[in-house]
Amino acid sequence: MVRHNNQLPENLPQLQNLIKRDPESYKEEFLQQHQHYKSTLEVFRLATNKFNKSLDEIVIFLARVAHCYPNVLESFPQEIIDVLQTYNTVLDNDMRLTFCKALIQLRNKSLLEPTVLLSLFFQLLRCQDKNLRQFLETHIIADIKNVNAKQKNAKINTTLQNFMFSMLKDSNVRAAKMSADIMIELFNKNIWNDAKTVNVIATGCFSKATKVMVACLKFFLGTDVEEQKNEESDSDSEPNIKEVMMANRVNKKTKKREKQLAKAKQLLAKSKKKATKAPGFNFSALHLIHDPQDFAEKLFKQLGKNNDRFEIKLITLDVISRLIGLHNLFLLNFYPYLQRFLQPHQREVTKLLQFIAQSSHELVPPDVLEPVLKTLANNFVTERNSADVMAIGLNAIREICTRCPLVMNADLLQDLARYKHYKERSVMMAARSLIGLFRISIPELLHKKDRGRPTEATITLEMPKYGQVSANDFVPGAEALLDNKFESTEEVSKINVENDDSDDEWIDVSGTSDEDGNDGDSDYDDDDSNDSNNETEEKDEGEKTNIANENAEIEIKRNKNDVTNESVKSKVGNTKIEEITNVTSQKQKKKYTLIKLERKKLKLKKQKDAKLKKKETITVEKKEKATLISNERLLTDEDFVKIDTALAKQQVTYAKRGLKRFHPNDNERGDFIKLADIENIYKKRKHDKQTRIESMKKGHEGREKFGYKDSRQNPLCSKTNREKKKIKAFQMLKHKIKGKVKRSFKEKQIALRNHLLKQKRMK
């Protein structure tokens, strides 16, 4: 059968459609096109910088039907790869893009290995063609995502990561920046979220190209906030299911509203499915760095060498401070470096305060951070500055002391605590938050009147030591579960102590009296002397001390008599005897004063020992009960909820009602400090509502009355019906308005006919 008017060689889309349906029947036409492709390619090699339309069309055609004739087109992918590798910088932009699209078609049909194609595309990132680079970036990310869709392909990932590592060091800035962006995007999409990718990106922080360095540094600062914002914006744009259902019920039924309701129901089902799904947690990139100490030291060294802009220095300082705080690193030169910039007039000073607080941790020697704290107190917390500056300084000191409480000394803390009575509310609240912090961490540093009444949580507090680590072999607070289920067991009866009332007492842990004698200023000044349980112990101890003191007095008298008798016998003359008696009386007075001091010391020491014993008994009881629960049973989620509530109750027990106190929780406190914690300033409103209304009225004086203006020349003349209608009540007009709204077609016809007849009559 002879084909008349055969237009297949010229009409490639039609031929492509027929070949996909029946490849064998149209093999001759395909071979004819393949031969044409080879001749066109040879011609194109002579002038690669010009666009060849016939080659462009035939390359796309062959790529789309390549799966139908894999044996014939076996060398086709390699031919295009050779052209791109040889003439990549010389090629016409459209032709280069066509060849790349053809290779992507072959890759989608599994006729090309991903490593070969992706390595070629990374080389093409050097080309000065922005559209091509963006196109290749999206394909590389999508292709790697598809490769790792079902399971991680370690072989391909390792090859590509090694290639990207070499690309980051490339002399071409565009290629290096694009490869860094691709790796960051793959990490954020949880495709390459391993330690190797992070450490490859970490090498980009030391790149000579500023763009690459900044991109890698910003990656380590995290993108969680941006993702949350995007999610929130997406959720805000979604229609509310209740609103849509109400609109569909009340308004007119239309297909559009039905579609909106169906879409809203789908979104609701999707959100419920998301809520039931377990949340996936990923480690931050800073956790996955192999050698954070070396990385931080290199960044700090680079900061001193490079003469970058201030914004880039801030980003670098932020990364270093996060590394130090997260991994508890030692970079002692970092604090004096930041100390130079801690001035109220310094640009972005709140961020610098955030960095200094972020980089402080318990293992930093207090001697290193103490000059920084004094600088903050001298430069910020002075009455020369405004109230906002003072509040920010106190907030920064609080955040530093939260992470490294040993840096604070008693004198400085007591000076800062006096600002709790400052006239400005912002300073007063910042000082009180600092007092609240030390009430539950190191109350001994505070003045006695600032310590407040001890709670169950603060009774067992001890003065921390540098480098001390407290590791528990039990779940803290588990003793609270004994109240419900384990009270009747024999094991609990062994643990319970005879005096159960000891838990109901509140004890002054400090055991030291106020140096200035201002005991009357405190809210609970008789807390040490009026303990009912201590009275019996103190009586017994007092009797013993009195007996011992009486014996000491008798011995002193005997010694005195012996001395006088011997002196009288040995010396002659009344004058000498009088001199000797004067000397002995002076010695006697000194001995009496010494005895009194010893009595006081003994009394204080015994009181201290009694309180320490009581404190130890309470802690031992709690530990024994907690270890019993932790070892005997497996704790459920409900048990942990009870434990958390009991621990929270311990912090508030015996505190005044309505008294707000600062209770920093280590579990809620994240790895990094929020800038809002330092910039948080309490403002007092200067006026209440009534005074603000009066000030508004005062501003309206002498101004024209707001509202409708009567433009009539004679205010006594009558008004039009239209003006009168505005004043009338709605009940008088509703029957007229009802006739105009939602008229039927027939009513409209009648109204139109009457209107036309009226016009005809008027003519």
Coordinates of C-alpha atoms in Angstrom, one line a residue, residues 183-592:
M183 CA 22.9 21.1 49.3
I184 CA 21.2 23.5 51.7
E185 CA 17.9 22.9 50.0
L186 CA 18.4 19.2 50.1
F187 CA 19.1 19.3 53.8
N188 CA 16.0 21.4 54.5
K189 CA 13.9 19.0 52.6
N190 CA 15.3 16.1 54.7
I191 CA 16.8 14.4 51.6
W192 CA 20.4 14.8 52.6
N193 CA 20.1 15.3 56.3
D194 CA 23.3 13.4 57.3
A195 CA 26.5 14.6 59.0
K196 CA 28.5 14.5 55.8
T197 CA 26.4 17.1 54.1
V198 CA 26.6 19.4 57.1
N199 CA 30.4 19.1 57.2
V200 CA 30.7 19.7 53.5
I201 CA 28.6 22.9 53.9
A202 CA 30.8 23.8 56.9
T203 CA 33.8 24.0 54.6
G204 CA 31.9 26.6 52.6
C205 CA 32.0 29.0 55.7
F206 CA 35.7 29.5 54.9
S207 CA 35.3 30.2 51.2
K208 CA 37.0 33.2 49.7
A209 CA 33.8 34.1 47.9
T210 CA 31.6 36.2 50.3
K211 CA 28.3 35.0 48.8
V212 CA 29.2 31.3 49.4
M213 CA 30.4 32.1 52.9
V214 CA 27.3 34.1 53.9
A215 CA 25.0 31.4 52.5
C216 CA 26.7 28.6 54.5
L217 CA 26.7 30.7 57.7
K218 CA 23.0 31.5 57.3
F219 CA 22.4 27.8 56.9
F220 CA 23.8 27.1 60.4
L221 CA 21.6 29.8 61.9
G222 CA 18.6 27.7 60.9
T223 CA 15.4 28.1 58.9
D224 CA 12.9 26.8 61.4
V225 CA 11.4 30.3 62.0
E226 CA 10.8 30.9 58.3
E227 CA 9.2 27.4 57.8
Q228 CA 6.8 28.1 60.7
K229 CA 5.9 31.5 59.2
N230 CA 5.2 29.8 55.9
E231 CA 3.1 27.1 57.6
E232 CA 1.1 29.7 59.5
S233 CA 0.5 31.8 56.4
D234 CA -0.7 28.7 54.6
S235 CA -3.1 27.8 57.4
D236 CA -4.4 31.4 57.5
S237 CA -5.2 31.3 53.8
E238 CA -7.2 28.1 54.1
P239 CA -11.0 28.7 54.4
N240 CA -12.6 28.0 57.8
I241 CA -15.0 25.0 57.7
K242 CA -17.6 26.5 60.0
E243 CA -17.8 29.7 57.9
V244 CA -18.1 27.8 54.6
M245 CA -20.8 25.6 56.0
M246 CA -22.8 28.5 57.4
A247 CA -22.4 30.4 54.1
N248 CA -23.6 27.3 52.2
R249 CA -26.6 26.9 54.5
V250 CA -27.8 30.6 54.4
N251 CA -26.8 31.8 51.0
K252 CA -28.1 30.7 47.6
K253 CA -27.0 27.2 46.6
T254 CA -24.5 27.4 43.8
K255 CA -22.0 25.0 42.3
K256 CA -19.1 27.3 43.4
R257 CA -20.2 27.2 47.0
E258 CA -20.5 23.4 46.8
K259 CA -17.0 23.1 45.5
Q260 CA -15.7 25.4 48.3
L261 CA -17.5 23.2 50.9
A262 CA -15.9 20.1 49.5
K263 CA -12.5 21.7 49.4
A264 CA -12.9 22.8 53.0
K265 CA -13.9 19.3 54.1
Q266 CA -10.8 17.9 52.4
L267 CA -8.5 20.4 54.1
L268 CA -10.1 19.6 57.5
A269 CA -9.6 15.9 57.0
K270 CA -6.0 16.6 55.9
S271 CA -5.3 18.7 59.0
K272 CA -6.8 16.0 61.3
K273 CA -4.5 13.4 59.6
K274 CA -1.5 15.7 60.2
A275 CA -2.5 16.1 63.9
T276 CA -2.7 12.3 64.5
K277 CA 0.7 11.8 62.8
A278 CA 3.7 11.6 65.1
P279 CA 6.0 14.6 64.9
G280 CA 9.4 14.1 63.2
F281 CA 12.3 15.6 65.0
N282 CA 15.6 16.4 63.2
F283 CA 18.9 17.3 64.7
S284 CA 20.0 20.9 64.2
A285 CA 22.9 21.3 61.7
L286 CA 25.1 22.5 64.5
H287 CA 24.7 19.2 66.4
L288 CA 26.1 17.2 63.4
I289 CA 29.5 19.0 63.1
H290 CA 32.4 16.6 63.7
D291 CA 34.8 18.9 65.4
P292 CA 32.9 22.0 66.8
Q293 CA 35.8 23.3 68.8
D294 CA 38.1 23.5 65.7
F295 CA 35.2 24.9 63.6
A296 CA 34.6 27.7 66.2
E297 CA 38.3 28.5 66.5
K298 CA 38.7 28.8 62.7
L299 CA 35.6 31.0 62.4
F300 CA 36.9 33.3 65.2
K301 CA 40.3 33.5 63.5
Q302 CA 38.7 34.3 60.2
L303 CA 36.7 37.0 61.9
G304 CA 39.9 38.8 62.9
K305 CA 41.5 38.4 59.5
N306 CA 38.7 39.4 57.1
N307 CA 37.6 43.0 56.7
D308 CA 33.9 42.2 56.1
R309 CA 30.9 44.3 56.5
F310 CA 29.3 44.7 60.0
E311 CA 26.3 42.5 59.0
I312 CA 28.5 39.6 58.0
K313 CA 30.5 39.9 61.3
L314 CA 27.2 39.7 63.2
I315 CA 26.2 36.5 61.4
T316 CA 29.7 35.0 62.1
L317 CA 29.4 36.0 65.8
D318 CA 26.0 34.4 66.0
V319 CA 27.2 31.1 64.7
I320 CA 30.2 31.1 67.0
S321 CA 28.1 31.9 70.1
R322 CA 25.6 29.2 69.2
L323 CA 28.4 26.6 68.8
I324 CA 29.9 27.6 72.2
G325 CA 26.6 27.5 74.0
L326 CA 25.4 24.2 72.4
H327 CA 28.6 22.2 72.7
N328 CA 30.0 23.9 75.9
L329 CA 33.2 24.9 74.1
F330 CA 36.1 26.9 75.5
L331 CA 36.9 30.0 73.4
L332 CA 38.1 32.4 76.1
N333 CA 39.2 35.2 73.7
F334 CA 35.6 35.5 72.4
Y335 CA 34.3 37.3 75.5
P336 CA 36.9 40.1 75.6
Y337 CA 36.4 40.6 71.9
L338 CA 32.6 41.2 72.5
Q339 CA 33.3 43.2 75.6
R340 CA 34.7 46.1 73.5
F341 CA 31.4 46.6 71.8
L342 CA 29.1 46.5 74.9
Q343 CA 28.1 50.2 74.8
P344 CA 24.5 51.5 74.7
H345 CA 25.3 53.6 71.6
Q346 CA 26.7 50.6 69.7
R347 CA 24.8 49.6 66.6
E348 CA 22.8 46.3 67.0
V349 CA 23.9 46.2 70.7
T350 CA 20.9 44.0 71.7
K351 CA 22.2 41.3 69.3
L352 CA 25.6 41.5 70.8
L353 CA 24.1 41.1 74.2
Q354 CA 22.3 38.0 72.9
F355 CA 25.5 36.5 71.6
I356 CA 27.4 37.1 74.9
A357 CA 24.5 35.4 76.8
Q358 CA 24.3 32.6 74.2
S359 CA 27.9 31.8 74.5
S360 CA 27.9 31.5 78.3
H361 CA 27.6 28.1 79.9
E362 CA 28.4 26.4 83.3
L363 CA 31.9 25.3 82.3
V364 CA 33.1 28.8 81.4
P365 CA 35.4 30.0 84.2
P366 CA 33.7 32.7 86.2
D367 CA 36.9 34.8 86.1
V368 CA 36.5 35.1 82.3
L369 CA 32.8 36.3 82.4
E370 CA 33.1 38.5 85.5
P371 CA 34.7 41.5 83.6
V372 CA 31.8 41.2 81.0
L373 CA 29.2 41.4 83.8
K374 CA 30.9 44.4 85.4
T375 CA 31.1 46.1 82.0
L376 CA 27.3 45.6 81.6
A377 CA 26.6 46.9 85.0
N378 CA 28.8 50.0 84.6
N379 CA 27.8 50.9 81.0
F380 CA 24.1 50.0 81.1
V381 CA 22.7 49.8 84.6
T382 CA 23.4 53.3 85.7
E383 CA 21.1 56.2 86.2
R384 CA 22.9 58.2 83.6
N385 CA 21.1 56.1 80.9
S386 CA 17.5 55.9 80.0
A387 CA 15.2 53.4 81.7
D388 CA 15.0 51.2 78.6
V389 CA 18.8 50.9 78.4
M390 CA 18.9 50.0 82.1
A391 CA 16.2 47.3 81.7
I392 CA 18.0 45.8 78.7
G393 CA 21.3 45.7 80.7
L394 CA 19.6 43.9 83.6
N395 CA 17.9 41.5 81.2
A396 CA 21.2 40.6 79.7
I397 CA 22.8 40.1 83.1
R398 CA 19.9 37.8 84.0
E399 CA 20.3 35.7 80.8
I400 CA 24.0 35.3 81.5
C401 CA 23.4 34.3 85.1
T402 CA 20.8 31.8 84.0
R403 CA 23.4 29.8 82.1
C404 CA 26.4 30.6 84.4
P405 CA 25.2 31.5 87.9
L406 CA 28.6 31.3 89.5
V407 CA 29.7 34.5 87.6
M408 CA 27.7 36.7 90.0
N409 CA 29.1 37.8 93.4
A410 CA 27.0 38.9 96.4
D411 CA 28.0 42.6 96.4
L412 CA 27.1 43.2 92.7
L413 CA 23.9 41.2 93.0
Q414 CA 22.8 43.2 96.1
D415 CA 23.5 46.4 94.3
L416 CA 21.5 45.4 91.3
A417 CA 18.6 44.1 93.5
R418 CA 18.1 47.6 94.9
Y419 CA 16.7 48.7 91.6
K420 CA 13.5 46.7 92.5
H421 CA 12.2 50.0 94.0
Y422 CA 13.2 52.1 90.9
K423 CA 10.7 54.7 89.7
E424 CA 10.5 53.3 86.2
R425 CA 8.5 50.1 85.8
S426 CA 10.8 48.6 83.2
V427 CA 13.8 48.7 85.4
M428 CA 11.9 47.6 88.5
M429 CA 10.5 44.5 86.7
A430 CA 14.0 43.6 85.2
A431 CA 15.5 43.8 88.7
R432 CA 12.8 41.7 90.2
S433 CA 13.3 39.0 87.5
L434 CA 17.0 38.9 88.5
I435 CA 16.0 38.5 92.2
G436 CA 13.6 35.7 91.2
L437 CA 16.3 33.9 89.3
F438 CA 18.7 33.8 92.3
R439 CA 15.9 32.9 94.7
I440 CA 15.7 29.5 93.1
S441 CA 19.3 29.0 92.1
I442 CA 21.7 30.5 94.7
P443 CA 19.6 32.3 97.4
E444 CA 22.7 32.8 99.6
L445 CA 24.0 35.6 97.4
L446 CA 20.8 37.7 98.0
H447 CA 20.2 39.9 100.9
K448 CA 18.1 38.2 103.5
K449 CA 15.0 40.3 102.9
D450 CA 15.2 39.5 99.1
R451 CA 15.3 35.7 99.5
G452 CA 11.6 35.4 100.2
R453 CA 10.0 32.5 102.0
P454 CA 11.6 29.2 101.1
T455 CA 9.6 26.7 99.1
E456 CA 9.8 22.9 99.0
A457 CA 11.9 23.2 95.9
T458 CA 14.4 25.7 97.4
I459 CA 14.9 23.8 100.7
T460 CA 17.2 21.2 99.2
L461 CA 19.3 23.7 97.2
E462 CA 23.0 23.7 97.7
M463 CA 25.7 26.2 96.7
P464 CA 26.9 24.9 93.3
K465 CA 30.6 24.4 92.6
Y466 CA 32.5 25.0 89.3
G467 CA 32.4 21.9 87.1
Q468 CA 30.0 20.0 89.4
V469 CA 27.7 17.5 87.7
S470 CA 24.7 16.1 89.5
A471 CA 23.6 12.8 87.9
N472 CA 20.5 11.2 89.4
D473 CA 19.8 7.4 89.4
F474 CA 16.1 8.0 89.9
V475 CA 13.3 10.1 88.4
P476 CA 13.2 13.4 90.3
G477 CA 9.7 14.0 91.8
A478 CA 8.6 10.3 91.6
E479 CA 7.9 10.3 95.4
A480 CA 4.6 12.1 94.5
L481 CA 3.2 8.9 93.2
L482 CA 3.4 7.3 96.6
D483 CA 0.5 9.3 97.9
N484 CA -1.9 7.5 95.6
K485 CA -0.9 3.9 95.3
F486 CA 2.0 2.9 97.5
E487 CA 1.1 4.2 101.0
S488 CA -0.1 0.9 102.3
T489 CA 2.9 -1.2 101.3
E490 CA 5.5 -2.4 103.8
E491 CA 8.4 -0.8 101.8
V492 CA 6.9 2.7 102.3
S493 CA 6.5 2.1 106.1
K494 CA 10.2 1.4 106.3
I495 CA 11.0 4.7 104.6
N496 CA 8.6 6.9 106.5
V497 CA 10.3 8.7 109.4
E498 CA 8.8 9.2 112.8
N499 CA 8.4 12.9 112.5
D500 CA 6.2 13.4 109.4
D501 CA 5.6 17.0 110.2
S502 CA 9.1 17.9 109.0
D503 CA 7.9 18.1 105.4
D504 CA 5.3 20.7 106.4
E505 CA 7.9 23.1 107.7
W506 CA 9.8 25.8 105.9
I507 CA 13.4 26.2 106.7
D508 CA 15.9 28.9 106.1
V509 CA 18.7 27.2 104.1
S510 CA 21.2 30.0 104.6
G511 CA 21.6 29.7 108.4
T512 CA 23.2 33.1 108.5
S513 CA 21.8 36.2 110.1
D514 CA 21.6 39.6 108.4
E515 CA 24.8 41.5 108.6
D516 CA 23.2 44.9 108.9
G517 CA 20.6 43.7 111.5
N518 CA 17.7 44.5 109.2
D519 CA 15.7 41.4 110.0
G520 CA 12.6 43.5 110.5
D521 CA 12.5 44.4 106.8
S522 CA 11.9 40.9 105.6
D523 CA 8.4 39.5 105.1
Y524 CA 9.3 36.4 107.1
D525 CA 11.8 37.6 109.6
D526 CA 11.0 35.2 112.5
D527 CA 11.4 32.1 110.3
D528 CA 14.6 30.8 112.0
S529 CA 13.8 31.4 115.7
N530 CA 10.1 30.3 115.9
D531 CA 10.4 26.7 114.6
S532 CA 8.4 24.6 117.0
N533 CA 10.3 21.5 116.2
N534 CA 13.7 23.2 117.0
E535 CA 12.7 24.4 120.4
T536 CA 13.2 21.0 122.2
E537 CA 16.5 20.4 120.5
E538 CA 17.7 23.9 121.4
K539 CA 16.7 23.5 125.1
D540 CA 18.7 20.3 125.5
E541 CA 21.7 21.8 123.8
G542 CA 21.3 25.0 125.9
E543 CA 21.4 23.0 129.2
K544 CA 24.5 21.3 128.1
T545 CA 26.2 24.5 127.2
N546 CA 25.2 26.1 130.5
I547 CA 26.7 23.2 132.5
A548 CA 29.9 23.5 130.6
N549 CA 30.1 27.2 131.0
E550 CA 29.5 26.9 134.8
N551 CA 32.4 24.5 135.1
A552 CA 34.6 26.8 133.2
E553 CA 33.7 29.7 135.5
I554 CA 34.6 27.6 138.6
E555 CA 38.0 26.7 137.1
I556 CA 38.7 30.4 136.4
K557 CA 37.9 31.4 140.0
R558 CA 40.2 28.7 141.3
N559 CA 43.0 29.8 139.1
K560 CA 42.4 33.4 140.2
N561 CA 42.6 32.5 143.9
D562 CA 45.8 30.5 143.3
V563 CA 47.4 33.3 141.5
T564 CA 46.5 35.9 144.2
N565 CA 47.7 33.7 147.1
E566 CA 51.0 32.9 145.4
S567 CA 51.6 36.6 144.5
V568 CA 50.9 37.7 148.1
K569 CA 53.3 35.2 149.5
S570 CA 56.0 36.0 147.1
K571 CA 55.6 39.8 147.0
V572 CA 55.9 42.2 149.9
G573 CA 54.1 45.5 150.3
N574 CA 50.5 46.7 149.8
T575 CA 51.2 48.6 146.5
K576 CA 52.5 45.5 144.8
I577 CA 49.4 43.5 145.8
E578 CA 47.0 46.2 144.4
E579 CA 48.9 46.1 141.0
I580 CA 48.6 42.4 140.8
T581 CA 44.9 42.4 141.6
N582 CA 44.3 45.0 138.8
V583 CA 46.1 42.8 136.3
T584 CA 44.2 39.7 137.3
S585 CA 40.8 41.6 137.0
Q586 CA 41.7 42.7 133.4
K587 CA 42.6 39.1 132.5
Q588 CA 39.4 38.0 134.1
K589 CA 37.3 40.4 131.9
K590 CA 39.0 39.2 128.7
K591 CA 38.3 35.6 129.6
Y592 CA 34.6 36.4 130.2

